[in-house]
Amino acid sequence: MRIGVIGTGRIGTIHATTLSRHREVGSLILSDADPARAQDLAHRLGETAAPGADEIFRWGVDAVVITTATSAHADLIGRAARSGLPVFCEKPIALDLPGTLHALAEVERAGTVLQMGFQRRFDKGYAGAREAVRSGRLGRLHTVRALTSDQSPPPPEWLPLSGGLFRDTLIHDFDVLRWVTGREVVDVYATGSDAGPGMFREAGDVDTGAALLTLDDGTLATTTATRLNGAGYDVRMELSGERDTVVVGLDDRTPVASTEPTGPPPADKPWPGFLERFGPAYEAELCAFVDVVRGGLANPCDGREALQALRIAEACEISRHERRPVALTEIPDTA
């Protein structure tokens, strides 16, 4: 199997390394907006670099992995679909609903595969929470609390391209909330704070956000995110039911400290970032994609799943700006 990897930044390097070691992958063709970066990675992995994405499609591959800047995702997804190629793409498909719906329409017309990169679905902790909910261990679920806290902010120049805190960061929580609970969000109320560094205000974004979500069975969920969590990278989900409560992301590297005299000690090596925290999950999702391409596995996270997470993020942005509850019925899911 020959796979083209378009984009060789941080996550592209991780995905290319995983694929290069996979026993079912014979070779890779790598490209990047910076050809020298692709060439350097190709040299380190013993793979082939292409001058650009055009050559990947011309030279011929069996599948494509897209890890470029978000602005290029939708166009590359459409191009791969028209070429009849299965695609793995990092989230999001696009930063807006029209772009997302257009790309999905191209995939559906072509009848090809689009697997989205929501790696938390491949994390053992979230999988365990899903099983606890689906097995009935928790009883009727009444409350979910989820958070994503980055230790340090991204570069200022990246913020205007990110889509904002709800679309870029909390979209992971929205996706995994649906996946773990098996329920749909019916309405949201969201707010945010830009009281931190001025670069967030300049980008029209917030450094901290929160949302209250109501699920279709009446379960209440809260999600919070921040770019400024000095203690470390903190991603957790707490699910409480009438019988039991479980927590995802609580281990000896969780960056929290108890004020109780008999509480656990603070983490000796708190998680510094998402690449370290979710390393095994990133590897697992790419291995799943190889199985999908080979026909041995159904698509575990198709483009319609990404659309639903984006719709929740869109509702949150409207709620934040207009300071009101927003029903998901206000957000279209078709063109």
Short mmCIF file of C-alpha atoms in Angstrom, two decimals:
data_model
loop_
_atom_site.label_atom_id
_atom_site.label_comp_id
_atom_site.label_asym_id
_atom_site.label_seq_id
_atom_site.Cartn_x
_atom_site.Cartn_y
_atom_site.Cartn_z
CA MET A 1 0.00 0.00 0.00
CA ARG A 2 1.27 3.45 -0.96
CA ILE A 3 -0.02 6.43 1.00
CA GLY A 4 0.40 10.13 0.34
CA VAL A 5 0.83 12.39 3.37
CA ILE A 6 0.09 16.04 2.65
CA GLY A 7 1.48 18.24 5.42
CA THR A 8 4.57 17.39 7.46
CA GLY A 9 4.25 19.64 10.50
CA ARG A 10 3.96 18.29 14.05
CA ILE A 11 0.97 16.01 13.58
CA GLY A 12 1.93 15.15 10.00
CA THR A 13 5.32 13.95 11.23
CA ILE A 14 3.66 11.75 13.84
CA HIS A 15 1.24 10.24 11.33
CA ALA A 16 3.95 9.68 8.73
CA THR A 17 6.15 7.97 11.31
CA THR A 18 3.30 5.66 12.33
CA LEU A 19 2.52 4.76 8.72
CA SER A 20 6.17 4.27 7.77
CA ARG A 21 6.45 1.59 10.46
CA HIS A 22 3.18 -0.15 9.60
CA ARG A 23 3.61 -3.62 8.14
CA GLU A 24 0.81 -3.11 5.60
CA VAL A 25 2.22 0.17 4.25
CA GLY A 26 4.84 -0.33 1.59
CA SER A 27 5.81 3.29 1.00
CA LEU A 28 4.89 6.92 1.58
CA ILE A 29 5.02 10.04 -0.56
CA LEU A 30 5.33 13.20 1.55
CA SER A 31 4.59 16.79 0.59
CA ASP A 32 4.38 20.09 2.40
CA ALA A 33 3.93 23.79 1.67
CA ASP A 34 7.60 23.94 2.68
CA PRO A 35 9.21 21.34 0.36
CA ALA A 36 12.42 21.32 2.42
CA ARG A 37 10.48 20.18 5.48
CA ALA A 38 8.93 17.30 3.55
CA GLN A 39 12.34 16.38 2.14
CA ASP A 40 13.89 16.33 5.60
CA LEU A 41 11.20 14.05 7.01
CA ALA A 42 11.36 11.77 3.97
CA HIS A 43 15.11 11.44 4.46
CA ARG A 44 14.70 10.55 8.13
CA LEU A 45 12.02 7.94 7.42
CA GLY A 46 13.52 6.51 4.26
CA GLU A 47 10.50 7.60 2.20
CA THR A 48 9.91 9.77 -0.90
CA ALA A 49 9.29 13.52 -0.92
CA ALA A 50 7.21 15.20 -3.62
CA PRO A 51 7.53 18.85 -4.66
CA GLY A 52 3.85 19.39 -3.85
CA ALA A 53 0.41 17.83 -3.50
CA ASP A 54 -0.05 17.77 -7.29
CA GLU A 55 2.66 15.18 -7.64
CA ILE A 56 1.09 12.94 -5.00
CA PHE A 57 -2.05 12.69 -7.10
CA ARG A 58 -0.11 12.33 -10.37
CA TRP A 59 2.35 9.72 -9.13
CA GLY A 60 -0.41 7.52 -7.79
CA VAL A 61 -1.27 6.46 -4.25
CA ASP A 62 -3.81 4.13 -2.63
CA ALA A 63 -4.93 6.64 0.03
CA VAL A 64 -4.24 10.16 1.27
CA VAL A 65 -3.61 11.56 4.75
CA ILE A 66 -4.24 15.30 5.08
CA THR A 67 -2.51 17.23 7.87
CA THR A 68 -2.15 20.62 6.22
CA ALA A 69 -3.38 24.00 7.41
CA THR A 70 -7.16 23.88 7.86
CA SER A 71 -7.75 26.25 4.96
CA ALA A 72 -6.59 23.53 2.53
CA HIS A 73 -8.58 20.61 3.98
CA ALA A 74 -11.83 20.91 2.04
CA ASP A 75 -10.15 21.38 -1.34
CA LEU A 76 -7.85 18.39 -0.81
CA ILE A 77 -10.73 16.21 0.43
CA GLY A 78 -12.67 17.04 -2.73
CA ARG A 79 -9.68 16.38 -4.93
CA ALA A 80 -9.07 12.99 -3.33
CA ALA A 81 -12.75 12.10 -3.63
CA ARG A 82 -12.76 12.95 -7.35
CA SER A 83 -9.67 10.72 -7.68
CA GLY A 84 -11.50 7.85 -5.97
CA LEU A 85 -9.10 7.81 -3.02
CA PRO A 86 -9.83 7.09 0.67
CA VAL A 87 -8.85 10.02 2.90
CA PHE A 88 -7.84 10.49 6.51
CA CYS A 89 -8.09 14.18 7.47
CA GLU A 90 -7.30 16.00 10.66
CA LYS A 91 -10.23 17.99 12.01
CA PRO A 92 -11.95 20.11 10.90
CA ILE A 93 -13.13 19.56 7.34
CA ALA A 94 -13.45 23.34 7.05
CA LEU A 95 -13.90 26.28 9.39
CA ASP A 96 -17.46 26.96 8.25
CA LEU A 97 -20.58 24.97 7.49
CA PRO A 98 -20.81 25.73 3.74
CA GLY A 99 -17.25 24.51 3.15
CA THR A 100 -17.86 21.43 5.26
CA LEU A 101 -21.12 20.55 3.51
CA HIS A 102 -19.57 21.04 0.06
CA ALA A 103 -16.67 18.70 0.85
CA LEU A 104 -19.02 16.09 2.30
CA ALA A 105 -21.18 16.25 -0.81
CA GLU A 106 -18.13 15.54 -2.97
CA VAL A 107 -17.21 12.50 -0.86
CA GLU A 108 -20.77 11.19 -0.96
CA ARG A 109 -21.06 11.68 -4.74
CA ALA A 110 -17.81 9.80 -5.26
CA GLY A 111 -18.70 7.05 -2.80
CA THR A 112 -15.25 7.27 -1.20
CA VAL A 113 -14.10 7.08 2.42
CA LEU A 114 -13.39 10.09 4.62
CA GLN A 115 -12.13 9.27 8.12
CA MET A 116 -11.76 12.25 10.46
CA GLY A 117 -9.02 12.67 13.05
CA PHE A 118 -10.87 12.74 16.36
CA GLN A 119 -8.25 10.79 18.26
CA ARG A 120 -10.07 10.72 21.60
CA ARG A 121 -12.30 7.98 20.19
CA PHE A 122 -9.18 5.79 20.24
CA ASP A 123 -8.09 6.66 23.78
CA LYS A 124 -8.52 3.81 26.28
CA GLY A 125 -9.94 6.11 28.95
CA TYR A 126 -12.71 7.44 26.73
CA ALA A 127 -13.40 3.93 25.43
CA GLY A 128 -13.77 2.77 29.03
CA ALA A 129 -16.21 5.59 29.77
CA ARG A 130 -18.26 4.68 26.70
CA GLU A 131 -18.48 1.09 27.88
CA ALA A 132 -19.50 2.22 31.38
CA VAL A 133 -22.34 4.29 29.93
CA ARG A 134 -23.50 1.77 27.33
CA SER A 135 -23.37 -1.22 29.71
CA GLY A 136 -25.66 0.48 32.22
CA ARG A 137 -23.01 0.52 34.94
CA LEU A 138 -23.70 4.19 35.70
CA GLY A 139 -27.47 3.86 35.60
CA ARG A 140 -29.31 6.84 34.18
CA LEU A 141 -26.70 9.41 33.24
CA HIS A 142 -27.56 12.82 34.67
CA THR A 143 -24.37 14.94 34.48
CA VAL A 144 -21.27 15.11 32.30
CA ARG A 145 -18.37 17.49 32.93
CA ALA A 146 -15.65 17.82 30.30
CA LEU A 147 -12.62 20.07 30.05
CA THR A 148 -9.67 20.75 27.77
CA SER A 149 -6.94 23.01 29.15
CA ASP A 150 -3.80 23.86 27.19
CA GLN A 151 -0.71 24.70 29.21
CA SER A 152 0.37 27.60 27.02
CA PRO A 153 -1.23 29.64 24.23
CA PRO A 154 -0.55 29.07 20.52
CA PRO A 155 1.42 31.59 18.42
CA PRO A 156 -0.49 34.87 17.87
CA GLU A 157 -0.34 34.53 14.09
CA TRP A 158 -2.14 31.18 14.26
CA LEU A 159 -5.17 32.39 16.22
CA PRO A 160 -7.01 34.10 13.34
CA LEU A 161 -6.65 30.87 11.31
CA SER A 162 -7.85 28.53 14.06
CA GLY A 163 -11.58 29.15 13.91
CA GLY A 164 -11.68 30.08 17.58
CA LEU A 165 -11.67 28.20 20.85
CA PHE A 166 -15.00 26.42 20.34
CA ARG A 167 -14.25 25.22 16.79
CA ASP A 168 -10.59 24.41 17.37
CA THR A 169 -10.38 23.05 20.92
CA LEU A 170 -13.80 22.26 22.36
CA ILE A 171 -14.85 20.54 19.15
CA HIS A 172 -12.98 17.49 20.47
CA ASP A 173 -15.11 17.53 23.62
CA PHE A 174 -18.28 17.91 21.55
CA ASP A 175 -17.38 14.93 19.39
CA VAL A 176 -16.40 12.64 22.23
CA LEU A 177 -19.46 13.67 24.24
CA ARG A 178 -21.66 12.31 21.45
CA TRP A 179 -19.48 9.22 21.04
CA VAL A 180 -19.34 8.30 24.73
CA THR A 181 -23.00 8.97 25.57
CA GLY A 182 -24.64 7.98 22.29
CA ARG A 183 -26.87 11.06 22.62
CA GLU A 184 -27.33 14.22 20.57
CA VAL A 185 -27.04 17.81 21.81
CA VAL A 186 -30.33 19.70 21.49
CA ASP A 187 -29.33 23.14 22.77
CA VAL A 188 -26.37 25.11 24.13
CA TYR A 189 -25.58 28.21 26.13
CA ALA A 190 -21.98 29.37 25.80
CA THR A 191 -19.80 32.21 26.98
CA GLY A 192 -16.14 33.14 26.94
CA SER A 193 -13.52 35.41 28.47
CA ASP A 194 -10.78 37.34 26.70
CA ALA A 195 -9.27 38.67 29.92
CA GLY A 196 -5.90 37.09 29.16
CA PRO A 197 -3.26 38.25 26.64
CA GLY A 198 -4.38 40.88 24.16
CA MET A 199 -3.67 38.64 21.16
CA PHE A 200 -6.97 36.82 21.77
CA ARG A 201 -8.99 40.05 21.65
CA GLU A 202 -7.11 41.12 18.54
CA ALA A 203 -8.07 37.82 16.86
CA GLY A 204 -11.71 38.12 17.93
CA ASP A 205 -11.28 34.99 20.04
CA VAL A 206 -11.39 34.11 23.75
CA ASP A 207 -8.72 32.45 25.86
CA THR A 208 -11.26 30.68 28.09
CA GLY A 209 -14.71 29.34 27.23
CA ALA A 210 -17.55 27.40 28.78
CA ALA A 211 -20.77 25.86 27.51
CA LEU A 212 -23.79 24.23 29.05
CA LEU A 213 -25.30 21.60 26.75
CA THR A 214 -28.58 19.74 27.06
CA LEU A 215 -28.68 16.25 25.55
CA ASP A 216 -31.73 14.70 23.94
CA ASP A 217 -32.45 12.52 27.00
CA GLY A 218 -32.24 15.42 29.44
CA THR A 219 -28.66 14.81 30.56
CA LEU A 220 -26.80 18.05 31.30
CA ALA A 221 -23.21 18.50 30.16
CA THR A 222 -20.70 21.25 30.79
CA THR A 223 -17.59 21.80 28.72
CA THR A 224 -14.79 24.24 29.48
CA ALA A 225 -11.53 25.11 27.77
CA THR A 226 -8.63 27.46 28.25
CA ARG A 227 -5.36 28.25 26.52
CA LEU A 228 -3.64 29.33 29.76
CA ASN A 229 -3.48 26.40 32.19
CA GLY A 230 -0.06 26.86 33.75
CA ALA A 231 -0.15 23.59 35.71
CA GLY A 232 -0.02 21.50 32.52
CA TYR A 233 -2.15 19.98 29.78
CA ASP A 234 -5.40 18.81 31.36
CA VAL A 235 -8.09 16.85 29.51
CA ARG A 236 -10.79 15.09 31.55
CA MET A 237 -14.36 13.91 31.39
CA GLU A 238 -16.47 13.05 34.42
CA LEU A 239 -19.72 11.12 33.94
CA SER A 240 -22.19 10.76 36.79
CA GLY A 241 -25.23 8.52 36.86
CA GLU A 242 -27.70 7.32 39.43
CA ARG A 243 -25.49 4.30 40.23
CA ASP A 244 -21.87 5.34 39.75
CA THR A 245 -19.41 7.98 38.55
CA VAL A 246 -16.35 7.52 36.32
CA VAL A 247 -13.57 9.89 35.28
CA VAL A 248 -11.45 9.95 32.13
CA GLY A 249 -7.99 11.51 32.33
CA LEU A 250 -7.34 11.11 36.05
CA ASP A 251 -3.91 9.53 36.54
CA ASP A 252 -0.50 10.25 38.04
CA ARG A 253 0.19 12.88 35.33
CA THR A 254 -3.02 14.88 35.71
CA PRO A 255 -1.94 18.46 36.52
CA VAL A 256 -4.08 19.01 39.62
CA ALA A 257 -3.16 19.39 43.29
CA SER A 258 -5.43 18.54 46.21
CA THR A 259 -5.81 20.90 49.16
CA GLU A 260 -7.03 18.07 51.38
CA PRO A 261 -4.61 16.87 54.09
CA THR A 262 -4.99 13.25 52.93
CA GLY A 263 -5.32 14.01 49.23
CA PRO A 264 -3.03 12.56 46.53
CA PRO A 265 0.30 14.29 45.83
CA PRO A 266 0.62 16.61 42.82
CA ALA A 267 1.77 15.06 39.56
CA ASP A 268 5.52 14.61 39.35
CA LYS A 269 5.51 14.88 35.54
CA PRO A 270 2.28 16.59 34.42
CA TRP A 271 1.27 16.23 30.78
CA PRO A 272 2.89 19.04 28.75
CA GLY A 273 0.67 18.79 25.66
CA PHE A 274 -1.71 16.83 23.47
CA LEU A 275 0.95 14.93 21.54
CA GLU A 276 2.23 13.29 24.71
CA ARG A 277 -1.18 12.75 26.32
CA PHE A 278 -2.75 11.17 23.23
CA GLY A 279 0.28 9.55 21.58
CA PRO A 280 -1.16 6.00 21.63
CA ALA A 281 -4.54 7.25 20.38
CA TYR A 282 -2.95 9.04 17.41
CA GLU A 283 -1.19 5.82 16.47
CA ALA A 284 -4.36 3.76 16.88
CA GLU A 285 -6.46 6.00 14.62
CA LEU A 286 -3.92 5.75 11.78
CA CYS A 287 -3.73 1.97 12.16
CA ALA A 288 -7.53 1.92 11.97
CA PHE A 289 -7.38 3.97 8.77
CA VAL A 290 -5.05 1.41 7.18
CA ASP A 291 -7.57 -1.29 8.10
CA VAL A 292 -10.37 0.80 6.59
CA VAL A 293 -8.42 1.20 3.33
CA ARG A 294 -7.77 -2.56 3.25
CA GLY A 295 -11.49 -3.25 3.72
CA GLY A 296 -11.10 -4.91 7.09
CA LEU A 297 -12.82 -2.26 9.21
CA ALA A 298 -15.84 0.02 8.92
CA ASN A 299 -15.07 3.74 9.03
CA PRO A 300 -14.88 4.60 12.78
CA CYS A 301 -15.40 8.36 12.35
CA ASP A 302 -16.79 9.58 9.04
CA GLY A 303 -17.28 13.13 7.84
CA ARG A 304 -20.89 13.33 9.04
CA GLU A 305 -19.62 12.80 12.60
CA ALA A 306 -17.31 15.78 12.16
CA LEU A 307 -20.22 17.82 10.83
CA GLN A 308 -22.25 17.19 13.98
CA ALA A 309 -19.38 18.32 16.22
CA LEU A 310 -18.95 21.46 14.10
CA ARG A 311 -22.67 22.23 14.35
CA ILE A 312 -22.36 22.23 18.15
CA ALA A 313 -19.33 24.53 17.94
CA GLU A 314 -21.22 26.84 15.58
CA ALA A 315 -24.16 26.97 18.01
CA CYS A 316 -21.75 27.85 20.82
CA GLU A 317 -20.23 30.71 18.83
CA ILE A 318 -23.66 32.14 18.09
CA SER A 319 -24.59 31.77 21.76
CA ARG A 320 -21.39 33.51 22.88
CA HIS A 321 -21.87 36.44 20.52
CA GLU A 322 -25.62 36.86 21.01
CA ARG A 323 -25.68 35.88 24.70
CA ARG A 324 -28.62 33.51 24.37
CA PRO A 325 -29.43 29.79 24.28
CA VAL A 326 -29.17 28.29 20.79
CA ALA A 327 -31.06 25.19 19.63
CA LEU A 328 -29.20 22.84 17.29
CA THR A 329 -32.19 23.03 14.96
CA GLU A 330 -30.95 26.54 14.13
CA ILE A 331 -27.77 25.09 12.63
CA PRO A 332 -28.29 23.44 9.22
CA ASP A 333 -26.94 19.96 8.51
CA THR A 334 -27.61 20.02 4.76
CA ALA A 335 -26.64 22.44 2.01
#
